[in-house]
CSV table of C-alpha atoms and ligand atoms in Angstrom, one decimal:
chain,number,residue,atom,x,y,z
T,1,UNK,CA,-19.4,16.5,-8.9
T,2,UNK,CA,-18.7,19.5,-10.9
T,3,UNK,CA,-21.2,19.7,-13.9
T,4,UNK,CA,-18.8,20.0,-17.7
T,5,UNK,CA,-20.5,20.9,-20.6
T,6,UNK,CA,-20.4,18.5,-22.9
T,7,UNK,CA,-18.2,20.1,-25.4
T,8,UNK,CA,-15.8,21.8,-23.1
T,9,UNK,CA,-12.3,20.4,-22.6
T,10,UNK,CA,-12.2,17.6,-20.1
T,11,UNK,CA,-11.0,17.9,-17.0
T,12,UNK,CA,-8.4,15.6,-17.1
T,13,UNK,CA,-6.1,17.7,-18.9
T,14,UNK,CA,-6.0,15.3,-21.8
T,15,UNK,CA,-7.1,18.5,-24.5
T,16,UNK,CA,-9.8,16.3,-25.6
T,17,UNK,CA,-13.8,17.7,-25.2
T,18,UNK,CA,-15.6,16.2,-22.4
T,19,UNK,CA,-18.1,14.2,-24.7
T,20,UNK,CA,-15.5,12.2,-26.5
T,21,UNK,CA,-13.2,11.9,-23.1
T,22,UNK,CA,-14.6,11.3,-19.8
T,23,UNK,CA,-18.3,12.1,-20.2
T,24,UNK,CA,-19.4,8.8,-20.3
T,25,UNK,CA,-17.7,7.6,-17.3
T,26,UNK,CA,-18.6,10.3,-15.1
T,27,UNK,CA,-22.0,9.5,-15.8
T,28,UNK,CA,-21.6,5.5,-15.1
T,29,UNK,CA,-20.2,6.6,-11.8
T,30,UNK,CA,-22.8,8.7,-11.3
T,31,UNK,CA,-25.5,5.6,-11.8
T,32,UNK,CA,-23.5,4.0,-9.1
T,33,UNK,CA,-23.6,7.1,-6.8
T,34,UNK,CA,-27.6,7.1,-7.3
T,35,UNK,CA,-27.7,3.8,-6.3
T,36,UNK,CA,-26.3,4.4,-2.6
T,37,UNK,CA,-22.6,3.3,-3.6
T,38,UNK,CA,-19.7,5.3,-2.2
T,39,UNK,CA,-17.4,6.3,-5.4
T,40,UNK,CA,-14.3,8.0,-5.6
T,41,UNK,CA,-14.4,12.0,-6.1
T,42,UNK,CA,-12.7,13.3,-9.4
T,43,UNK,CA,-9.8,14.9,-7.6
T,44,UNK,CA,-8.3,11.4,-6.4
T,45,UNK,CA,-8.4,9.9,-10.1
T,46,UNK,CA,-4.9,10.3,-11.6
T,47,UNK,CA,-4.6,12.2,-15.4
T,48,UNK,CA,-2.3,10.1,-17.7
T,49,UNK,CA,0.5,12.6,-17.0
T,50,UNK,CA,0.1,12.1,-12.7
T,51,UNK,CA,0.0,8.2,-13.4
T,52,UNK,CA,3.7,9.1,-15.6
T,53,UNK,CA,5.0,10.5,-12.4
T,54,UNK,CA,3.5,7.7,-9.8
T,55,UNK,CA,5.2,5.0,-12.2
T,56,UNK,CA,9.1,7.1,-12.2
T,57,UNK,CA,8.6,7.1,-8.1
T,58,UNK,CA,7.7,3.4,-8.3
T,59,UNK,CA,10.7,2.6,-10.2
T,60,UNK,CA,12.7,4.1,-7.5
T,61,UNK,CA,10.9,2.5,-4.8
T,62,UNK,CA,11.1,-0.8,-6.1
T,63,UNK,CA,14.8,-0.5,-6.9
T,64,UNK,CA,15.9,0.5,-3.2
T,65,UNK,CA,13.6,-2.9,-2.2
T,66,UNK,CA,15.7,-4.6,-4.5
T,67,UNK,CA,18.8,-3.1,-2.8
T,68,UNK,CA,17.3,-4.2,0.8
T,69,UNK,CA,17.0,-7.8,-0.2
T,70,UNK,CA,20.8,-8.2,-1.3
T,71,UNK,CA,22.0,-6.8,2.0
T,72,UNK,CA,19.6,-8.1,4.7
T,73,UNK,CA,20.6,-11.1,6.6
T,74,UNK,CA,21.8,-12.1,10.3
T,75,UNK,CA,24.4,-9.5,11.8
T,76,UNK,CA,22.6,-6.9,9.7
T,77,UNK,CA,21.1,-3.9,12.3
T,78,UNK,CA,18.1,-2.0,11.2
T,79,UNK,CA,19.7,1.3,11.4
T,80,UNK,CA,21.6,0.0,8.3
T,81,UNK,CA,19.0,-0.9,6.3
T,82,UNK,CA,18.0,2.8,7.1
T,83,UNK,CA,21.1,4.3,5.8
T,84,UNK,CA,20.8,2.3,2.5
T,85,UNK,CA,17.6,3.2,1.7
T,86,UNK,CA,18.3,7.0,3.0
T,87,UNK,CA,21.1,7.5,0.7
T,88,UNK,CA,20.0,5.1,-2.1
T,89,UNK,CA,16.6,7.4,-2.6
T,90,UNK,CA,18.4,10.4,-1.9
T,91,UNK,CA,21.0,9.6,-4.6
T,92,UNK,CA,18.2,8.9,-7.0
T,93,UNK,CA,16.9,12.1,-6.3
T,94,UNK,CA,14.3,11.3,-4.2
T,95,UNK,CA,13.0,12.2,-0.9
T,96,UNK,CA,12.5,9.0,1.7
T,97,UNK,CA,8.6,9.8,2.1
T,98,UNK,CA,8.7,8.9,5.8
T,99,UNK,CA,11.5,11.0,7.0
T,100,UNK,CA,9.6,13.2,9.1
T,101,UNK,CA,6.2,12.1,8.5
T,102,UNK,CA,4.3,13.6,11.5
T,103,UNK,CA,7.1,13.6,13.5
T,104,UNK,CA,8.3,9.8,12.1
T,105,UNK,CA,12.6,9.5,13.0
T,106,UNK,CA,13.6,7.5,10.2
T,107,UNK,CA,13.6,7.0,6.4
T,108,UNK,CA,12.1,3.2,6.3
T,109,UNK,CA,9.9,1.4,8.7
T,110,UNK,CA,11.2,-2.3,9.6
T,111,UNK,CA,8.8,-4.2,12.0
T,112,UNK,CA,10.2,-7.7,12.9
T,113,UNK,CA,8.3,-10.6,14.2
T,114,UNK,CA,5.4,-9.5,16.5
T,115,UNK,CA,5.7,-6.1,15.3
T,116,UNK,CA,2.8,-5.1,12.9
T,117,UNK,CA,4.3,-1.9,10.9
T,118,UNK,CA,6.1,1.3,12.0
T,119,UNK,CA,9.0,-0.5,13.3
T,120,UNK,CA,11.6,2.6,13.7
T,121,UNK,CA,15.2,1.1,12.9
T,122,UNK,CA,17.9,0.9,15.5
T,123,UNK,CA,21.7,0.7,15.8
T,124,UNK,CA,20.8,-1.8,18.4
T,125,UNK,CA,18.6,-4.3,16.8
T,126,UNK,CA,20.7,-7.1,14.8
T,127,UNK,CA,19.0,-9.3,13.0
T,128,UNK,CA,19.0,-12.6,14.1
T,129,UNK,CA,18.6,-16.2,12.5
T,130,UNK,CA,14.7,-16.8,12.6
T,131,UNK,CA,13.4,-13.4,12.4
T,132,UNK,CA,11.0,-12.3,10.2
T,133,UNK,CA,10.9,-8.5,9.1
T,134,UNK,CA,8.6,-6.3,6.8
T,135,UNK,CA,10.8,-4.0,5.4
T,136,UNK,CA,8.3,-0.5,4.1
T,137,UNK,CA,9.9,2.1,1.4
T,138,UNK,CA,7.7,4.8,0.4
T,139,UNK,CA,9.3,7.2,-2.0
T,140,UNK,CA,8.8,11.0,-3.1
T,141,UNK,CA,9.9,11.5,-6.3
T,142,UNK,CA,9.7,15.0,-8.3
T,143,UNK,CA,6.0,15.4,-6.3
T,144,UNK,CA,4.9,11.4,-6.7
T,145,UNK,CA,4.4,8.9,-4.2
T,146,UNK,CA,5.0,5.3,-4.4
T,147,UNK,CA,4.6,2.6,-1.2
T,148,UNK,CA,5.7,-1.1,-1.3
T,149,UNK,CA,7.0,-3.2,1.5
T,150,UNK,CA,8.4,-7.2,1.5
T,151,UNK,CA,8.9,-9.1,4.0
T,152,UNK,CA,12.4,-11.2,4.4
T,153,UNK,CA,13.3,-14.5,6.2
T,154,UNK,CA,16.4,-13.6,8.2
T,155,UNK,CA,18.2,-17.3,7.8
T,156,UNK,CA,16.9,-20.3,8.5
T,157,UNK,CA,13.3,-19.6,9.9
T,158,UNK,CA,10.4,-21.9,11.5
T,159,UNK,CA,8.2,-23.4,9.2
T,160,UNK,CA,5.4,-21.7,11.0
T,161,UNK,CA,6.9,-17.9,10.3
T,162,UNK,CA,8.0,-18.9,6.8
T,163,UNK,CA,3.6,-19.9,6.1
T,164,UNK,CA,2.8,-16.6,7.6
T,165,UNK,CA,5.1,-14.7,5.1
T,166,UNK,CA,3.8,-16.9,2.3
T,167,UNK,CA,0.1,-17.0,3.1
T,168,UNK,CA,0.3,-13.3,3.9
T,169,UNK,CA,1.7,-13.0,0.3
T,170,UNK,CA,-1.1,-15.0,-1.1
T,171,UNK,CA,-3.5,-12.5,0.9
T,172,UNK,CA,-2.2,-9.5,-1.3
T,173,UNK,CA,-2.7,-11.4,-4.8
T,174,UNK,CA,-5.9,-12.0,-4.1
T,175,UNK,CA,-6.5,-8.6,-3.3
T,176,UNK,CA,-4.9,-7.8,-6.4
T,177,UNK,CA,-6.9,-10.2,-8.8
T,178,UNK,CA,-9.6,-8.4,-7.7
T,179,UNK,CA,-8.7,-5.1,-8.3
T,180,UNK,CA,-11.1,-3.8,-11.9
T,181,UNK,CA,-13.1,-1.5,-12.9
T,182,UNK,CA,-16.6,-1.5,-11.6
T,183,UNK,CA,-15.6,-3.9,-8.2
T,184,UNK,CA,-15.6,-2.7,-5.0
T,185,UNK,CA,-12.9,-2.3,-2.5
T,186,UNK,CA,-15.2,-4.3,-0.2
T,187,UNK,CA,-14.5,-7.0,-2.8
T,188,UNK,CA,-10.8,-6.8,-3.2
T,189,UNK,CA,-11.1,-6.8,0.8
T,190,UNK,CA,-12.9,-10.0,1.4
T,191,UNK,CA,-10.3,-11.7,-0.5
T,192,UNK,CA,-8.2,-11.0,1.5
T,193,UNK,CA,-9.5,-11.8,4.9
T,194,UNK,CA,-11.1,-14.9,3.5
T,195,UNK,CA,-7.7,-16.5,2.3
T,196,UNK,CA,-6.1,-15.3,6.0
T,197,UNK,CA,-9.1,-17.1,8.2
T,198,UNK,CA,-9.2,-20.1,5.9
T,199,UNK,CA,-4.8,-20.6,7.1
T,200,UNK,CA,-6.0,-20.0,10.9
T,201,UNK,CA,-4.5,-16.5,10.6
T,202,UNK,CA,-6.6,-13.1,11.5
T,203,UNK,CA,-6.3,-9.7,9.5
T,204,UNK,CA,-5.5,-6.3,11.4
T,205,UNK,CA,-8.9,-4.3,11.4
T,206,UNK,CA,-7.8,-0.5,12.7
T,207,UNK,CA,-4.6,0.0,10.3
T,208,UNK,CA,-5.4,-0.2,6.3
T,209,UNK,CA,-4.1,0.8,3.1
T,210,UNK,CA,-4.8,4.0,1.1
T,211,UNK,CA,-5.0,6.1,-2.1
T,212,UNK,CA,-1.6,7.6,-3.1
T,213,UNK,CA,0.0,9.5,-5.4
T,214,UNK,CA,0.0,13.4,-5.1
T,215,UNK,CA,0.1,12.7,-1.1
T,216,UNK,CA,1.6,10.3,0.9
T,217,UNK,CA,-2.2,9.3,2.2
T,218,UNK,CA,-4.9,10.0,0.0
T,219,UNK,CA,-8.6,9.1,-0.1
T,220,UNK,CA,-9.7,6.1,0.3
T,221,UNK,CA,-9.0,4.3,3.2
T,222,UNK,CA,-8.5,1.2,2.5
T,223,UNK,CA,-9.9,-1.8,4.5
T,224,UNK,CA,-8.9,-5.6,4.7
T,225,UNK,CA,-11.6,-6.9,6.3
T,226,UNK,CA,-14.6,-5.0,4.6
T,227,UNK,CA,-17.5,-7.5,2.9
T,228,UNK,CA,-17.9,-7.9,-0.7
T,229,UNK,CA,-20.6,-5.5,-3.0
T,230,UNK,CA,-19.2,-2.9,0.0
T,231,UNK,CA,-17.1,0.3,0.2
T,232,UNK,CA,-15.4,2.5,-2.7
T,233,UNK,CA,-16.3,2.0,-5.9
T,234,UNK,CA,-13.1,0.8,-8.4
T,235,UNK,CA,-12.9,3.7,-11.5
T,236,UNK,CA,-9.8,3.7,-14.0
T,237,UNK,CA,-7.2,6.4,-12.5
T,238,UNK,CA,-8.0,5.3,-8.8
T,239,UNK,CA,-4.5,5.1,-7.0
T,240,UNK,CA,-4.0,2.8,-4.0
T,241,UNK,CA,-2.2,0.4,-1.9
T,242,UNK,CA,-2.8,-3.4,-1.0
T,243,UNK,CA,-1.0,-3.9,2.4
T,244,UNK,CA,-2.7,-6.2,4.6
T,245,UNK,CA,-1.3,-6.8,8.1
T,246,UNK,CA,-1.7,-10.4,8.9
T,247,UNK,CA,-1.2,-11.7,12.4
T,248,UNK,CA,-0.8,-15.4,13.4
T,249,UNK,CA,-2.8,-14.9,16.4
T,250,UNK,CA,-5.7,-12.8,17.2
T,251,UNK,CA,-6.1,-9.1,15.1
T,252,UNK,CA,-5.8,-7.0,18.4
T,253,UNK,CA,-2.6,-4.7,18.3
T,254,UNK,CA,-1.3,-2.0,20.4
T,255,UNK,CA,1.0,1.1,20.0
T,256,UNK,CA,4.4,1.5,22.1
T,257,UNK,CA,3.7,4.0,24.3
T,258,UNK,CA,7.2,5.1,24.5
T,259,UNK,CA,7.7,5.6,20.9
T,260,UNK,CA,4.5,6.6,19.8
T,261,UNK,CA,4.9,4.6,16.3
T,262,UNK,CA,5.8,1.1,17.1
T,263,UNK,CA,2.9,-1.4,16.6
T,264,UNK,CA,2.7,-4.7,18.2
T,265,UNK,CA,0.5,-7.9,18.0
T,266,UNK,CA,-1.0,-7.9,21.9
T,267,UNK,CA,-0.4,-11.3,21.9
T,268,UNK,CA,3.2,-11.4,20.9
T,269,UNK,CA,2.5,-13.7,18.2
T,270,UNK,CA,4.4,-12.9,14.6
T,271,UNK,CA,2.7,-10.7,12.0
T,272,UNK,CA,3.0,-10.3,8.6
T,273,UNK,CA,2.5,-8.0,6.1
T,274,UNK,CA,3.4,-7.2,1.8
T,275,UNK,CA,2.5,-4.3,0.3
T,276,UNK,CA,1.9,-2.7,-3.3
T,277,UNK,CA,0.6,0.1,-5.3
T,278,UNK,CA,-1.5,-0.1,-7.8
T,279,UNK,CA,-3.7,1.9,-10.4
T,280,UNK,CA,-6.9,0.9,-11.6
T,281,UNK,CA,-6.8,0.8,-15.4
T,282,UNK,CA,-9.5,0.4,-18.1
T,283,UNK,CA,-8.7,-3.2,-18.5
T,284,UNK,CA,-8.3,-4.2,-14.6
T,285,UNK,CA,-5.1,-3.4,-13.0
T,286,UNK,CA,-1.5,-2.2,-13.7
T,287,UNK,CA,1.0,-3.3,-10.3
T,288,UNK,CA,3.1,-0.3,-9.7
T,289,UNK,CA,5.6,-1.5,-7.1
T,290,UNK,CA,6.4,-4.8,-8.1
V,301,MF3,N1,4.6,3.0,4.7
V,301,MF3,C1,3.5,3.2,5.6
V,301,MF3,C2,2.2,3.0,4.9
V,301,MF3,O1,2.1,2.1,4.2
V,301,MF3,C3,3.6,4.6,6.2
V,301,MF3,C4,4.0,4.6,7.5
V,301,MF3,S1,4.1,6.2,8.1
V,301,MF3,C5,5.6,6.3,8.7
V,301,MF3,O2,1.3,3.8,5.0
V,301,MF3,F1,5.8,7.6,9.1
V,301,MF3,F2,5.7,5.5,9.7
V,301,MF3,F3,6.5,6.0,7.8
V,302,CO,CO1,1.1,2.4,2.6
């Protein structure tokens, strides 16, 4: 890191002088640093202003999600799910963040039953009584990023599908109560994947969260399956999202070769998966998407 004399003005923007701003915590992440730890570089902490613009984009996000869930039901197709959250964001005066997205078709992802994530929608998938369908939003607002996905019971569905969407649930607020200053992302993982093995349920290994904020994807990636005492360190300003992918079956998955995006469980048992951004804070954690 950068070396700031002490009486310069900080690099956060905030006008204050290093010493009295973020001297001191640049130096306790240093300690960490010296002591073999990966930690999080400076320019992936948010300023006070950038967190301001993360938190407008959330309120977008979360509001089309909202939208979603008082639409979705049997006889709905994807594609219109698509269209709402298209024209909702747009109409907000936002950007759907996926539109485009290294080459991505469509302005949502919605992956149903043994699809894992990047479900593309389609005028020719109706939802049907028993699905179950993760429904991702991620929104570009005035240069911010926000990322939050739910998962919804299309009628009435089995009892085994309806404990996957609630222990997958359970998965992220663990993850969540463990997000603070001065853990490690290998602890808010092990959470995770402990709660998931101890229902009979595995946790995808190759696709993970990630920081967010000024990008789309950001530094760090983010694991679900890492041990505790392991991976990034947690500093105040730290961006990210919690977004396990939690299959009933085994954790192997494949990508549709035809699509390119589409991932599936390779055993064609149901996954889950809930998703939310949050910010490290001095105090523990502030839930941006929720
Ligand atoms: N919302 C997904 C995530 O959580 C992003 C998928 S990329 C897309 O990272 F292009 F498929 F949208
Ligand atoms: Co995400």
């Amino acid at each position: 890191m950068e070396k700031i004399s002490r009486n310069a003005p900080c690099w956060c923007g905030s006008g204050k002088k290093y010493k009295i701003c973020h001297m001191a915590l640049d130096e306790k992440i240093h300690h960490y640093e010296l002591e073999g730890h990966i930690v999080p570089d400076r320019s992936i902490l948010k300023t006070e202003r950038q967190l301001e613009g993360i938190r407008a984009s959330s309120v977008l996000n979360i509001a089309v999600l909202d939208a979603v869930e008082k639409m979705i039901g049997p006889g709905v197709t994807t594609q219109q799910i698509d269209d709402l959250v298209h024209h909702m964001t747009i109409e907000m005066g936002g950007i759907p963040a996926p539109l485009n997205y290294e080459g991505y078709p469509k302005s949502v992802c919605t992956s149903i039953n043994e699809v894992v994530c990047h479900g593309i929608p389609s005028r020719d998938r109706v939802l049907q009584e028993g699905d179950i369908i993760n429904v991702d939003v991620s929104t570009l607002y005035k240069g911010f990023f926000s990322d939050s996905s739910r998962m919804y019971c299309i009628g009435e569905v089995s009892e085994e599908k309806k404990r996957l969407v609630q222990v997958t649930k359970e998965c992220m607020e663990k993850g969540i109560a463990m997000v603070k200053p001065w853990n490690f992302l290998g602890d808010m993982a092990q959470a995770v994947n402990d709660h998931a093995k101890a229902n009979g349920y595995s946790v995808v290994v190759d696709i993970g969260g990630h920081g967010i904020g000024l990008e789309f994807h950001e530094e760090p990636f983010v694991s679900y399956v890492t041990r505790s005492g392991t991976e990034m360190l947690m500093v105040p300003g730290m961006v990210f999202t919690i977004e396990p992918m939690v299959n009933m079956g085994s954790s192997e998955i494949y990508v549709d070769d035809a699509d390119g995006w589409t991932v599936y469980t390779e055993d064609g048992k149901p996954s889950a998966q809930w998703e939310v951004t949050v910010a490290v804070t001095e105090e523990g954690c502030e839930i941006l998407t929720w």
